Amino acid sequence: MALGYLYGSEALGGPGVPLSLAESFVRRLPPEGTRVVRAMVGRSVNCPRASSAGRLFGAAASLIGLCDDATYEGQAAVALESAAGDERAESLPWRLARADGLWVYDPVPTLTALLEGQGLRVLVGSAVPVNDGGISYGQAAVAAARLREA
């Protein structure tokens, strides 16, 4: 869903989500899968438009690194709510657009703001693995620092 919003949202007449804001999201996905989805969206092949708020929550949660693969209905929304906690911030921007004679919600302003200065910065491992290999690396770095001090 997040890729669909990134690559297909400009169809509502406004600019799309700046891809530069979603670089860390796209980098953590398999390149071949990303290429295929981008081609599908560009050609409108097997990618019906979704109007569900749940799909938007799924895309938002994935874009900021909270939930890429939901294993139950509503998991992405729960992750977003949990991450927000008791924090109350200003509303995210939104826009209505006219499409085929109907007013529809344009998710681009909301997703763009979510990816910018909303206090969220998605960090992904690149130089050091984020699994046990990264833990071992950290342990070795601490041991080296302690040996240097001794």
GROMACS .gro file of C-alpha atoms in nm:
model
  150
    1MET     CA    1   0.000   0.000   0.000
    2ALA     CA    2   0.279   0.241   0.085
    3LEU     CA    3   0.437   0.191  -0.257
    4GLY     CA    4   0.099   0.246  -0.416
    5TYR     CA    5   0.063   0.577  -0.236
    6LEU     CA    6   0.419   0.677  -0.326
    7TYR     CA    7   0.396   0.589  -0.695
    8GLY     CA    8   0.027   0.640  -0.768
    9SER     CA    9  -0.096   0.934  -0.564
   10GLU     CA   10  -0.019   1.201  -0.824
   11ALA     CA   11  -0.328   1.083  -1.014
   12LEU     CA   12  -0.537   1.320  -0.797
   13GLY     CA   13  -0.390   1.626  -0.961
   14GLY     CA   14  -0.147   1.743  -0.696
   15PRO     CA   15   0.218   1.661  -0.664
   16GLY     CA   16   0.301   1.318  -0.531
   17VAL     CA   17   0.483   1.241  -0.207
   18PRO     CA   18   0.845   1.352  -0.259
   19LEU     CA   19   1.033   1.026  -0.304
   20SER     CA   20   1.336   1.176  -0.132
   21LEU     CA   21   1.138   1.165   0.195
   22ALA     CA   22   1.076   0.794   0.154
   23GLU     CA   23   1.429   0.684   0.059
   24SER     CA   24   1.490   0.488   0.378
   25PHE     CA   25   1.156   0.312   0.335
   26VAL     CA   26   1.225   0.215  -0.026
   27ARG     CA   27   1.583   0.103   0.056
   28ARG     CA   28   1.463  -0.155   0.305
   29LEU     CA   29   1.242  -0.325   0.044
   30PRO     CA   30   1.359  -0.580  -0.213
   31PRO     CA   31   1.456  -0.377  -0.526
   32GLU     CA   32   1.293  -0.622  -0.767
   33GLY     CA   33   0.961  -0.612  -0.582
   34THR     CA   34   0.971  -0.234  -0.570
   35ARG     CA   35   1.039  -0.218  -0.944
   36VAL     CA   36   0.749  -0.453  -1.018
   37VAL     CA   37   0.503  -0.259  -0.801
   38ARG     CA   38   0.614   0.071  -0.955
   39ALA     CA   39   0.557  -0.071  -1.305
   40MET     CA   40   0.217  -0.210  -1.205
   41VAL     CA   41   0.105   0.123  -1.059
   42GLY     CA   42   0.238   0.311  -1.362
   43ARG     CA   43   0.039   0.087  -1.597
   44SER     CA   44  -0.266   0.047  -1.369
   45VAL     CA   45  -0.229  -0.332  -1.377
   46ASN     CA   46  -0.392  -0.523  -1.089
   47CYS     CA   47  -0.386  -0.223  -0.859
   48PRO     CA   48  -0.736  -0.099  -0.782
   49ARG     CA   49  -0.766   0.225  -0.588
   50ALA     CA   50  -0.842   0.185  -0.219
   51SER     CA   51  -1.054   0.430  -0.025
   52SER     CA   52  -1.020   0.266   0.312
   53ALA     CA   53  -0.871   0.457   0.605
   54GLY     CA   54  -0.724   0.125   0.712
   55ARG     CA   55  -0.517   0.114   0.394
   56LEU     CA   56  -0.391   0.465   0.467
   57PHE     CA   57  -0.298   0.361   0.822
   58GLY     CA   58  -0.116   0.060   0.679
   59ALA     CA   59   0.080   0.277   0.438
   60ALA     CA   60   0.164   0.536   0.706
   61ALA     CA   61   0.279   0.271   0.954
   62SER     CA   62   0.499   0.111   0.692
   63LEU     CA   63   0.647   0.439   0.570
   64ILE     CA   64   0.767   0.529   0.920
   65GLY     CA   65   0.890   0.178   0.996
   66LEU     CA   66   0.629   0.057   1.243
   67CYS     CA   67   0.458  -0.225   1.053
   68ASP     CA   68   0.548  -0.354   0.707
   69ASP     CA   69   0.355  -0.682   0.712
   70ALA     CA   70   0.036  -0.688   0.917
   71THR     CA   71  -0.055  -1.030   1.048
   72TYR     CA   72  -0.400  -0.927   1.172
   73GLU     CA   73  -0.662  -0.669   1.073
   74GLY     CA   74  -0.592  -0.332   1.229
   75GLN     CA   75  -0.232  -0.409   1.329
   76ALA     CA   76  -0.092  -0.102   1.151
   77ALA     CA   77  -0.346   0.129   1.314
   78VAL     CA   78  -0.268  -0.022   1.656
   79ALA     CA   79   0.105   0.034   1.595
   80LEU     CA   80   0.042   0.398   1.503
   81GLU     CA   81  -0.176   0.454   1.809
   82SER     CA   82   0.077   0.284   2.035
   83ALA     CA   83   0.365   0.492   1.896
   84ALA     CA   84   0.166   0.810   1.953
   85GLY     CA   85   0.093   0.718   2.314
   86ASP     CA   86  -0.061   1.010   2.501
   87GLU     CA   87   0.109   1.264   2.276
   88ARG     CA   88  -0.126   1.524   2.131
   89ALA     CA   89   0.008   1.716   1.835
   90GLU     CA   90  -0.139   1.940   1.571
   91SER     CA   91  -0.348   1.775   1.304
   92LEU     CA   92  -0.165   1.663   0.994
   93PRO     CA   93  -0.250   1.855   0.677
   94TRP     CA   94  -0.506   1.711   0.438
   95ARG     CA   95  -0.671   1.799   0.108
   96LEU     CA   96  -0.984   1.709  -0.083
   97ALA     CA   97  -0.956   1.667  -0.459
   98ARG     CA   98  -1.216   1.632  -0.732
   99ALA     CA   99  -1.190   1.297  -0.918
  100ASP     CA  100  -1.450   1.169  -1.162
  101GLY     CA  101  -1.707   1.412  -1.025
  102LEU     CA  102  -1.652   1.308  -0.663
  103TRP     CA  103  -1.469   1.474  -0.377
  104VAL     CA  104  -1.201   1.239  -0.250
  105TYR     CA  105  -0.939   1.258   0.021
  106ASP     CA  106  -0.589   1.319  -0.117
  107PRO     CA  107  -0.343   1.143   0.116
  108VAL     CA  108  -0.032   1.318  -0.020
  109PRO     CA  109  -0.026   1.619   0.218
  110THR     CA  110  -0.080   1.390   0.518
  111LEU     CA  111   0.185   1.136   0.420
  112THR     CA  112   0.432   1.407   0.321
  113ALA     CA  113   0.394   1.581   0.659
  114LEU     CA  114   0.422   1.249   0.839
  115LEU     CA  115   0.757   1.187   0.669
  116GLU     CA  116   0.890   1.549   0.733
  117GLY     CA  117   0.955   1.753   1.053
  118GLN     CA  118   0.687   1.562   1.266
  119GLY     CA  119   0.962   1.452   1.503
  120LEU     CA  120   0.998   1.115   1.335
  121ARG     CA  121   1.318   1.003   1.175
  122VAL     CA  122   1.332   0.651   1.039
  123LEU     CA  123   1.669   0.487   1.095
  124VAL     CA  124   1.761   0.164   0.921
  125GLY     CA  125   2.075  -0.043   0.947
  126SER     CA  126   2.310  -0.019   0.653
  127ALA     CA  127   2.676  -0.053   0.760
  128VAL     CA  128   2.609  -0.287   1.053
  129PRO     CA  129   2.340  -0.557   1.052
  130VAL     CA  130   2.045  -0.503   1.284
  131ASN     CA  131   2.038  -0.867   1.399
  132ASP     CA  132   2.280  -1.068   1.616
  133GLY     CA  133   2.570  -0.959   1.396
  134GLY     CA  134   2.508  -0.599   1.504
  135ILE     CA  135   2.498  -0.699   1.870
  136SER     CA  136   2.832  -0.879   1.828
  137TYR     CA  137   2.976  -0.572   1.658
  138GLY     CA  138   2.861  -0.354   1.948
  139GLN     CA  139   3.009  -0.593   2.202
  140ALA     CA  140   3.342  -0.589   2.016
  141ALA     CA  141   3.336  -0.207   2.003
  142VAL     CA  142   3.276  -0.184   2.380
  143ALA     CA  143   3.553  -0.438   2.449
  144ALA     CA  144   3.794  -0.242   2.227
  145ALA     CA  145   3.710   0.084   2.406
  146ARG     CA  146   3.764  -0.076   2.748
  147LEU     CA  147   4.097  -0.222   2.641
  148ARG     CA  148   4.206   0.120   2.517
  149GLU     CA  149   4.119   0.274   2.855
  150ALA     CA  150   4.311   0.008   3.050
   0.00000   0.00000   0.00000
